[in-house]
Short mmCIF file of C-alpha atoms in Angstrom, two decimals:
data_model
loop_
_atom_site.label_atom_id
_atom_site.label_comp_id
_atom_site.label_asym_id
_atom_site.label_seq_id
_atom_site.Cartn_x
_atom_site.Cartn_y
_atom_site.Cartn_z
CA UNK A 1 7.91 56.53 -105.51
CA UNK A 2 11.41 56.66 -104.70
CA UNK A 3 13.53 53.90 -102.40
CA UNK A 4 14.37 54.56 -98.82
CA UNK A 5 17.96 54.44 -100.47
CA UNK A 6 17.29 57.11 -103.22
CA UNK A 7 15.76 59.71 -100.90
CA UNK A 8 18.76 59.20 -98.61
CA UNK A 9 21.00 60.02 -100.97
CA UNK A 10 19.45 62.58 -102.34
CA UNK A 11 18.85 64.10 -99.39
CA UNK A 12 22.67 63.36 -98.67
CA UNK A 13 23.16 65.33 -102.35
CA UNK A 14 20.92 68.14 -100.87
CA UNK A 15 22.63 69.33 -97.60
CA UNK A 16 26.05 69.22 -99.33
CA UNK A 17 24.40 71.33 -101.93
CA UNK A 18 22.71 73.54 -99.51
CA UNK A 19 25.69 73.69 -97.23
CA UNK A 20 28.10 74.52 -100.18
CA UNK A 21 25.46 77.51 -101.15
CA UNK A 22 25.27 78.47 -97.31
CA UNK A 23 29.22 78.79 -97.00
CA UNK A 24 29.02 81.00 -100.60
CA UNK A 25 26.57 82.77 -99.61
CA UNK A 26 27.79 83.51 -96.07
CA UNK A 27 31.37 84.50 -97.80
CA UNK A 28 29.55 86.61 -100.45
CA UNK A 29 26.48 88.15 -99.14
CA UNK A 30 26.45 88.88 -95.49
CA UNK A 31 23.06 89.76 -94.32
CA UNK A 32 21.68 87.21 -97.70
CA UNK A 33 21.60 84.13 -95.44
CA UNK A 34 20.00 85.82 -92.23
CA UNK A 35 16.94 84.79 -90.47
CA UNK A 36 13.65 86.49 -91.81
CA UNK A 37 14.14 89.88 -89.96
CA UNK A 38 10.42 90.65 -89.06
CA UNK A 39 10.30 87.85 -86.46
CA UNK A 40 11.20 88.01 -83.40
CA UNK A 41 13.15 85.29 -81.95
CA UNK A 42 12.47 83.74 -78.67
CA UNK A 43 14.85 85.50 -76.51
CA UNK A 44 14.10 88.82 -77.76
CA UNK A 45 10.59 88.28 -77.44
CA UNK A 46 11.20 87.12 -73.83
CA UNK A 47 12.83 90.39 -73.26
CA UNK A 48 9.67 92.23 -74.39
CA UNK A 49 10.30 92.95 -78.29
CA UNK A 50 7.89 92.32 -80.53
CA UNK A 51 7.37 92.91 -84.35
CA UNK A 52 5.09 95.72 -85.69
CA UNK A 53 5.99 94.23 -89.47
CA UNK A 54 4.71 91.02 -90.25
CA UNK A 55 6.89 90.37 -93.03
CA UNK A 56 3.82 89.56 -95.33
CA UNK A 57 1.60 92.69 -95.23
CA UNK A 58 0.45 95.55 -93.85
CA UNK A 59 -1.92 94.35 -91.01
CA UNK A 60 -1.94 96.49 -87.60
CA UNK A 61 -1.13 99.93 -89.96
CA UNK A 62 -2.96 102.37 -91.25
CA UNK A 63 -2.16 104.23 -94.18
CA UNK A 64 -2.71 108.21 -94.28
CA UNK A 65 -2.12 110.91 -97.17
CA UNK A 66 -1.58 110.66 -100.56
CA UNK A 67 0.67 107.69 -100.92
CA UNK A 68 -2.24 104.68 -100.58
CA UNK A 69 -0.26 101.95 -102.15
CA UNK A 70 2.64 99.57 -100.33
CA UNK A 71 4.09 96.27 -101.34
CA UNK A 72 5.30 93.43 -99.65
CA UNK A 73 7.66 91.18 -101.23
CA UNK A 74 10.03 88.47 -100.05
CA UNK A 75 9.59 89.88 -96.61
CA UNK A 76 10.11 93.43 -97.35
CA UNK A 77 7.84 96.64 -97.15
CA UNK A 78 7.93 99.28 -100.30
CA UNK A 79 6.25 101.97 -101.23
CA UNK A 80 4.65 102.17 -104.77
CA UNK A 81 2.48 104.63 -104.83
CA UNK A 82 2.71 108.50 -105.81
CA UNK A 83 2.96 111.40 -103.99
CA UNK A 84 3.36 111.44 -99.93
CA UNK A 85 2.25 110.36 -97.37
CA UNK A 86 2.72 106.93 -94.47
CA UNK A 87 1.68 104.38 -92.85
CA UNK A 88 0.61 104.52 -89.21
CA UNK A 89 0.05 101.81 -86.78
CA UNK A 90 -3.00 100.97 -85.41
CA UNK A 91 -1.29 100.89 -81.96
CA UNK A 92 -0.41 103.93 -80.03
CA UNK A 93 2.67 103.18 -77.95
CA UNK A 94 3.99 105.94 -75.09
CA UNK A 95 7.70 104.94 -73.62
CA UNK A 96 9.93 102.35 -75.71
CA UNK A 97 12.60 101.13 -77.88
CA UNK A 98 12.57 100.60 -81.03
CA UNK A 99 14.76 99.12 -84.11
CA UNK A 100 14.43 99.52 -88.01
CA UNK A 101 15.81 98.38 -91.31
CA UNK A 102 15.57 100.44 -94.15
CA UNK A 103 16.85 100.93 -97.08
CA UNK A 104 16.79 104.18 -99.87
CA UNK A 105 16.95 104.96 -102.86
CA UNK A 106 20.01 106.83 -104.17
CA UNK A 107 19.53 110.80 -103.08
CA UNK A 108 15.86 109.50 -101.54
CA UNK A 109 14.16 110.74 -98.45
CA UNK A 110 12.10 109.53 -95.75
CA UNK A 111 11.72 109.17 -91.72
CA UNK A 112 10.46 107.23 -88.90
CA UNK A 113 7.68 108.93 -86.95
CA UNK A 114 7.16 108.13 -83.38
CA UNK A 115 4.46 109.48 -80.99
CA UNK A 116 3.05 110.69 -84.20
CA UNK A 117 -0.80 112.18 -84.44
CA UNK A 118 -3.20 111.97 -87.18
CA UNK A 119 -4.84 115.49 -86.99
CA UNK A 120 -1.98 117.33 -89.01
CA UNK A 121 1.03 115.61 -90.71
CA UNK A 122 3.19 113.57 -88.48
CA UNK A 123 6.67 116.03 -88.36
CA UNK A 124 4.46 118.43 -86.92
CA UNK A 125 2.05 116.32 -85.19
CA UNK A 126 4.76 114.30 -83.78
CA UNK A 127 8.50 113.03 -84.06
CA UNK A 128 10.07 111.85 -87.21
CA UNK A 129 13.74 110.69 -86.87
CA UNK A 130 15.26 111.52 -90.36
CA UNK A 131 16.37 109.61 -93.46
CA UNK A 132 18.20 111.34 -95.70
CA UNK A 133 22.16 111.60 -95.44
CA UNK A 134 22.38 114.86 -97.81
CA UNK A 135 20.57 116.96 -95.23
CA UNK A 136 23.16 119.43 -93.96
CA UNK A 137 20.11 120.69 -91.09
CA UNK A 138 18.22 117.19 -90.59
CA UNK A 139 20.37 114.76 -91.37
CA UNK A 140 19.63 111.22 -90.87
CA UNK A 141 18.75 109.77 -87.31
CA UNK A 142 17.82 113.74 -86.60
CA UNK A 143 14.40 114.55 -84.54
CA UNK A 144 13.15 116.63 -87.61
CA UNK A 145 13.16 120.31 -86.28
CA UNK A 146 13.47 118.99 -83.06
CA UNK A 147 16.91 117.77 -82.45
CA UNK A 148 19.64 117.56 -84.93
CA UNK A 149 21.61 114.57 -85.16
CA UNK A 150 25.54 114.17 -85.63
CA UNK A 151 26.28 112.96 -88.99
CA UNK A 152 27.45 109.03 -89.55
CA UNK A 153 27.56 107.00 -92.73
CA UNK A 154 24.63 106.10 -93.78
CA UNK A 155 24.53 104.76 -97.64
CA UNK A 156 21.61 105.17 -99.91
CA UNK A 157 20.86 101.76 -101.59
CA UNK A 158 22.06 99.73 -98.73
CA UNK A 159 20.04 98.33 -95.48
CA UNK A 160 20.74 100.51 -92.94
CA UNK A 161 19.61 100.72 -88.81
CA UNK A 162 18.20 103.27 -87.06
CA UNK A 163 17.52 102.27 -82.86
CA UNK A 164 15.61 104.97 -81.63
CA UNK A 165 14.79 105.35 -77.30
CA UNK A 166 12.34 107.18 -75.76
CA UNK A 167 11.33 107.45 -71.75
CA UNK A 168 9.44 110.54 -70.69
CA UNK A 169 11.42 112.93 -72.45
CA UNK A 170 14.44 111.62 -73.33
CA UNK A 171 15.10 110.41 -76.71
CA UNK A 172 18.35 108.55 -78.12
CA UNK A 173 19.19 107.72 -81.96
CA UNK A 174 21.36 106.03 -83.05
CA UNK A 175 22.07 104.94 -86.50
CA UNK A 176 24.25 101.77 -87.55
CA UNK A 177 25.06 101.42 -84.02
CA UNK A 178 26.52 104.88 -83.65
CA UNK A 179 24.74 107.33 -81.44
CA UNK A 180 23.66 110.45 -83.18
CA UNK A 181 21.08 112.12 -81.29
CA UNK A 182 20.79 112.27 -76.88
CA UNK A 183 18.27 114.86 -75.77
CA UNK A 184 14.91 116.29 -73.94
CA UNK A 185 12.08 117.07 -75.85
CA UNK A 186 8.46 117.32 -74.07
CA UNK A 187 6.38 117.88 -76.93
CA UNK A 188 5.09 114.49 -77.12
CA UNK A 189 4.10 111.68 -75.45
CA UNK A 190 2.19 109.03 -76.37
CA UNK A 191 1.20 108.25 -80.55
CA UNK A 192 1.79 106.09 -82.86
CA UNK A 193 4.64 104.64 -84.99
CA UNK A 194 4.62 105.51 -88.73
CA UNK A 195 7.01 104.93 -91.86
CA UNK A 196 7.45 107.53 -94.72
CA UNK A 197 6.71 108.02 -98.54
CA UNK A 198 8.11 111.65 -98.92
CA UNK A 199 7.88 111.97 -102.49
CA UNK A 200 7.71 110.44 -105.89
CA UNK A 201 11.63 110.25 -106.20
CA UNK A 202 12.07 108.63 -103.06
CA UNK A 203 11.36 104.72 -103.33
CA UNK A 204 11.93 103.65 -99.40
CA UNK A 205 11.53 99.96 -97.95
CA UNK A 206 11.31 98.74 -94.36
CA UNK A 207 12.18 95.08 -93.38
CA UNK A 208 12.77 94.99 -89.39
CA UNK A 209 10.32 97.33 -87.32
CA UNK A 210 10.43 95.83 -83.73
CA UNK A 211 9.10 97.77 -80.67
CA UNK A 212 9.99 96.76 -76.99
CA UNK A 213 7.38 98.59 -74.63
CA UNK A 214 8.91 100.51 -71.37
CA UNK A 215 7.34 100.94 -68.56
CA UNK A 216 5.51 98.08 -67.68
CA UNK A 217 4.76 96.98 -64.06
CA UNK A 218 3.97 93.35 -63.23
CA UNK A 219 0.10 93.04 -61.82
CA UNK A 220 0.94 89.80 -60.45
CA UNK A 221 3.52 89.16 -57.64
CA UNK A 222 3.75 85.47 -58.41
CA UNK A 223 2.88 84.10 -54.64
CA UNK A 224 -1.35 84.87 -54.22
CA UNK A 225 -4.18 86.56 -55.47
CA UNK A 226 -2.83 89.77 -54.09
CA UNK A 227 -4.62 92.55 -56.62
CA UNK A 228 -7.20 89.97 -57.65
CA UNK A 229 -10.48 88.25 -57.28
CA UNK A 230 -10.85 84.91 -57.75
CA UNK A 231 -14.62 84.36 -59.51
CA UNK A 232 -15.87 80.54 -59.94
CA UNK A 233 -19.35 78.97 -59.63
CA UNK A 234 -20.00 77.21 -56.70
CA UNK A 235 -21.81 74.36 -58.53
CA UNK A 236 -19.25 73.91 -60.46
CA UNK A 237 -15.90 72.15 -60.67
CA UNK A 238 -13.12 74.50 -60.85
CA UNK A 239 -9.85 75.03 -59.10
CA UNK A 240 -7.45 78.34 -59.14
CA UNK A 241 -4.62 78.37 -57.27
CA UNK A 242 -1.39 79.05 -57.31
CA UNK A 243 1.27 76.18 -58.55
CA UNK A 244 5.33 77.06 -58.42
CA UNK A 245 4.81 80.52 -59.21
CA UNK A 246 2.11 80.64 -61.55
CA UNK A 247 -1.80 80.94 -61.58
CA UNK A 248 -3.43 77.82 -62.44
CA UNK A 249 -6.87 77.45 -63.77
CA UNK A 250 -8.48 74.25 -64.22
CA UNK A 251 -12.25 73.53 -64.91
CA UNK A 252 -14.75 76.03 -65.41
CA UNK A 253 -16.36 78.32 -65.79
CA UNK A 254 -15.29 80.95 -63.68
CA UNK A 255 -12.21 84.02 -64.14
CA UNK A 256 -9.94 86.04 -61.82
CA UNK A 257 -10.36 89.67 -62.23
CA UNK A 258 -7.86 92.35 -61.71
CA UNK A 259 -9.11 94.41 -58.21
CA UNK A 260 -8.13 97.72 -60.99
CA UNK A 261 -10.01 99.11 -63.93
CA UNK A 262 -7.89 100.02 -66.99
CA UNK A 263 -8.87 101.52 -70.05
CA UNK A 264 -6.28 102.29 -72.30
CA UNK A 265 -2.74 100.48 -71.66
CA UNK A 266 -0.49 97.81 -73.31
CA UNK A 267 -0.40 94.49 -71.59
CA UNK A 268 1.87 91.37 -71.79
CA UNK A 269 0.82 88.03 -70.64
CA UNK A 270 3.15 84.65 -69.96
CA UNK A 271 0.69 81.67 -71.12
CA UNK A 272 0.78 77.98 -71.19
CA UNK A 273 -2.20 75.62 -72.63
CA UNK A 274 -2.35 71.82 -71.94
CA UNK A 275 -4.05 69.72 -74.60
CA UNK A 276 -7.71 67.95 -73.99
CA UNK A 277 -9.21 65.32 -75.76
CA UNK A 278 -7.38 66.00 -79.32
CA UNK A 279 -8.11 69.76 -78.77
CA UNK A 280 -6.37 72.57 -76.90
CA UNK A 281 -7.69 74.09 -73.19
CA UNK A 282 -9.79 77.27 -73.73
CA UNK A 283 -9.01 80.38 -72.06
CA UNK A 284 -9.13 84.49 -72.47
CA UNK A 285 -7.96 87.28 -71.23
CA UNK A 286 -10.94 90.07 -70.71
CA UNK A 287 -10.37 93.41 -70.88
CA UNK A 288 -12.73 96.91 -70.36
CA UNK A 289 -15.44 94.17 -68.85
CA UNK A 290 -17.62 95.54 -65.96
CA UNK A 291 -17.45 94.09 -62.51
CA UNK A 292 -20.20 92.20 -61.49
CA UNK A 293 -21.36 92.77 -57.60
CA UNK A 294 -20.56 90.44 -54.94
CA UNK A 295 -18.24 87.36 -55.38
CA UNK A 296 -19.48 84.54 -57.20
CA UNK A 297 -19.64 83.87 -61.08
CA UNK A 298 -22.18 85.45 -63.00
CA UNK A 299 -21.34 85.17 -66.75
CA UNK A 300 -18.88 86.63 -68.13
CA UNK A 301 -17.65 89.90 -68.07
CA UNK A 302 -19.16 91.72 -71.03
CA UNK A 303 -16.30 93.54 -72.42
CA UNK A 304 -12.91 92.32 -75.21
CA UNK A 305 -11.89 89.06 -75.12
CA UNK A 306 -8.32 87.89 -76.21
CA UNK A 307 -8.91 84.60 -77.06
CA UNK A 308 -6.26 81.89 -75.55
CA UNK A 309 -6.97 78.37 -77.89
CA UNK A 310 -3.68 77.05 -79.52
CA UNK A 311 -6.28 75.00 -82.34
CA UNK A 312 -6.82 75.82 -85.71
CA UNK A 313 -10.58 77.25 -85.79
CA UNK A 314 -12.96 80.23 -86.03
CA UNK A 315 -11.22 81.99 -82.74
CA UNK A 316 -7.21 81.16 -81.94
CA UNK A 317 -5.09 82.47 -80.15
CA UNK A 318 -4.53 86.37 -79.68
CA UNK A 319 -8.11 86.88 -81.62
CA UNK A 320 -10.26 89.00 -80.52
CA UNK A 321 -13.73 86.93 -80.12
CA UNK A 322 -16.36 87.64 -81.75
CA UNK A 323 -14.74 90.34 -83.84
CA UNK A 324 -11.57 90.05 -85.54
CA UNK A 325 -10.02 86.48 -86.41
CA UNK A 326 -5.96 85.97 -85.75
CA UNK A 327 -3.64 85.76 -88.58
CA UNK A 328 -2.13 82.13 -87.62
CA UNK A 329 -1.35 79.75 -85.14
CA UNK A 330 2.02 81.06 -83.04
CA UNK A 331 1.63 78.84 -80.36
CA UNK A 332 1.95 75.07 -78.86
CA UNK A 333 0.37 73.43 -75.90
CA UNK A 334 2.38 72.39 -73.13
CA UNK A 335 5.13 75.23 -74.38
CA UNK A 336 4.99 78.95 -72.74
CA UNK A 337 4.18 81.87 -74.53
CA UNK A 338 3.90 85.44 -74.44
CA UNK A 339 0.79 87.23 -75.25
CA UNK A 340 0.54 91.47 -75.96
CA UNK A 341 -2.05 93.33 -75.91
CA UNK A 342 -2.73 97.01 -77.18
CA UNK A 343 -5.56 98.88 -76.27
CA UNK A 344 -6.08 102.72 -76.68
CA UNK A 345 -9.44 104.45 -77.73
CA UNK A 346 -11.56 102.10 -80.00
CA UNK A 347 -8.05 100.69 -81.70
CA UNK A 348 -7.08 96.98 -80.77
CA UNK A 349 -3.73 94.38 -81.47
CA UNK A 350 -2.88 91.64 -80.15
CA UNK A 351 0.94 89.76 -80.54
CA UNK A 352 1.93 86.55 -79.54
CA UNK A 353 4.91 85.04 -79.51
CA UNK A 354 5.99 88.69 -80.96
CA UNK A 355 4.29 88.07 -84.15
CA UNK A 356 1.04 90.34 -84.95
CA UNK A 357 -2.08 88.42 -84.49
CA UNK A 358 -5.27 90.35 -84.96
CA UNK A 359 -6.19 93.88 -85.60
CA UNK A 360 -9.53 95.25 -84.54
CA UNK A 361 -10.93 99.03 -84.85
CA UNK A 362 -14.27 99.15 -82.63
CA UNK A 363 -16.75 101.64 -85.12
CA UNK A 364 -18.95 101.40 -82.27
CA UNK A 365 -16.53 102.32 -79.47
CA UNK A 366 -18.40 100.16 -76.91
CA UNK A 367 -15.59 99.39 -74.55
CA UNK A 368 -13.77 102.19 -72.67
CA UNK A 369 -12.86 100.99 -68.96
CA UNK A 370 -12.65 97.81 -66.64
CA UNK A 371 -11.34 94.42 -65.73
CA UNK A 372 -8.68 92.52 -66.59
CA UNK A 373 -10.01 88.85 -66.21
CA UNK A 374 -8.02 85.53 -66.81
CA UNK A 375 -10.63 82.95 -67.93
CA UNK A 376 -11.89 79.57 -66.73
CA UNK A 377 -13.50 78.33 -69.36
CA UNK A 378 -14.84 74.94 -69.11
CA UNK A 379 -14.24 71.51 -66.75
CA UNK A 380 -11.62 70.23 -69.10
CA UNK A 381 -9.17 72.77 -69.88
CA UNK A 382 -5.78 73.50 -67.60
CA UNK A 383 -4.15 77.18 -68.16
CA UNK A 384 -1.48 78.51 -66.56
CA UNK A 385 -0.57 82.32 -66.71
CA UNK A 386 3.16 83.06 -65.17
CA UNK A 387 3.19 86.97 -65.62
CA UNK A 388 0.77 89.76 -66.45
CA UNK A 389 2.53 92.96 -66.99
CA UNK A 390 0.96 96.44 -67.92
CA UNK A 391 1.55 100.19 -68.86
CA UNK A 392 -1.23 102.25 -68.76
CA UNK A 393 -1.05 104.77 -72.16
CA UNK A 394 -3.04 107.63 -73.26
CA UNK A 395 -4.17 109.27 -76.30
CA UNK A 396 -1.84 111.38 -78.52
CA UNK A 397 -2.04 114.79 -78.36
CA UNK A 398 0.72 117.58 -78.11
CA UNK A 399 1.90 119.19 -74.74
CA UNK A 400 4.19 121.85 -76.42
#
């Protein structure tokens, strides 16, 4: 074991050493000493971005057609299989903004697809904003056979941005911060996000896919239970009120229930835990649960549960109980976070803190419509929720 003395100056040793190759590599390589691009810092995430890349694989997508095989390495997405094809995600997403990184190969081709369908392939069964710069009809940042873009720079075999905004039907592109495309188009609107293998001579990768959500209005006006029931058992201890600005739940069990049904939507949650007895307070948020007669606590709703438990264990935060397990632990007690949720058809994701927590395809569809509860879940844990935000969504499908 090293001295107290040795480690100091070794570490001293280090940070000149690390800041000497941080000033090299900040003169040198630009982008090199960056911030690992699929997470979402704090602000954005505040502002409602969140990441739809993990950075370490290819949980909340689906992949579709021929090209089955994707790579993730040093926190960026490749293809590596043959022929064509893409990956979807799992979430369907309606109004929104939303910001990639990519990168081609020399002469390559590819495209982002947005409100995309899976019943035919997702150009004609949806958007796809362009990649390829040697398109004189489509070139990149271009609605493909929708709305042609004006051409900018945009270099095979360097990283490259394409921001792409859609509300009703109005769509903006731009690409490397220059705006390309501003139109109408009505054929679509709701579907899901999806990245492009065109062909074998085309090797594309993907580092930054964020999505910000439009559209959503808050379900809680931050004063009373306006919009919601308060259920608790009266032989029980538990308190919900409302403390500077924000619900608090203490004790349990009991929940507060949206006075609305939803079905299929994307939600956003502000959350804070407080710690109990070397653990973490349990909470959830329920969603497509039924609602119970009267006023008192029954049991709990039977529907989804997005499980609210900053502890390492079975069920953590932003899993969905019972069924699908959360990738990691992206939240402290005593610190606010934000908690999405995506729910369309039988298809289910969760983020928190922006980062992708749990994935969950029902085979059984069981859940279609109901509450949105906030749980009290037993006499020892506090909760506090701030903000509940939602957009109702729908199903793809094509209008035009």
């Amino acid at each position: 074991m090293r001295s107290k003395r040795s480690q100091t100056a070794c570490l001293k040793q280090f940070m000149v050493a690390g800041g000497l190759m941080l000033f090299l590599s900040m003169m040198i390589g630009g982008a090199s000493f960056a911030k690992d691009p699929s997470v979402v810092p704090a602000d954005k995430n505040a502002e409602g971005w969140i990441a739809l890349f993990n950075g370490t694989d290819t949980s909340g997508w689906e992949m579709f057609g021929d090209a089955t095989e994707w790579t993730v390495k040093e926190g960026i997405l490749e293809n590596v299989g043959t022929g064509g094809g893409w990956l979807g995600t799992v979430a369907t997403f309606g109004d929104f903004d939303l910001i990639v990184e990519w990168q081609v190969s020399k002469g390559g081709n590819s495209g982002i697809f947005f409100r995309a369908g899976t019943e035919d392939v997702p150009w004609v069964d949806g958007f796809e904003s362009q990649i390829d710069e040697d398109d004189t009809h489509n070139p990149t940042g271009s609605i493909y056979n929708h709305l042609a873009a004006k051409k900018v720079p945009s270099p095979d075999e360097q990283w490259n941005t394409t921001e792409i905004h859609a509300e009703g039907p109005s769509i903006v592109v731009k690409v490397n911060g220059q705006e390309v495309v501003n139109g109408q188009d009505e054929s679509f609107t709701h579907g899901r996000i999806g990245l492009q293998m065109h062909d074998n001579n085309s090797t594309v990768r993907f580092r930054k896919v964020w999505i910000r959500p439009l559209g959503l209005k808050s379900l809680y006006n931050g004063k009373d239970f306006t919009g919601w029931k308060v259920r608790i058992s009266k032989d029980r201890k538990v308190e919900i009120k409302v403390e500077d600005g924000a619900i608090r739940i203490q004790g349990g069990p009991g929940y507060v229930e949206s006075q609305e049904d939803y079905g299929d939507f994307h939600a956003r949650f502000r959350i804070k835990t407080l710690p109990k007895d070397n653990s973490s307070s349990n909470s959830g948020i329920f969603i497509r649960g039924p609602r119970f007669p009267g006023d008192d606590y029954v049991g709990w709703p039977e529907g989804l549960e997005a499980q609210v438990f900053n502890q390492n264990g079975d069920f953590i935060t932003g899993g969905w109980y019972h069924f699908m397990k959360a990738s990691g632990v992206y939240a402290q007690d005593e610190e606010w976070f934000w908690m999405d949720i995506n729910a369309v058809e039988n298809r289910y994701q969760s983020w928190v803190n922006g980062m992708p927590a749990a994935t969950w395809v029902d085979p059984e569809n069981r859940f279609i419509k109901g509450i949105i509860g906030l749980q009290a879940h037993d006499p020892k844990s506090v909760i506090f929720y701030s903000g509940a935000e939602l957009v109702e969504l729908a199903p793809h499908k094509k209008l035009n």
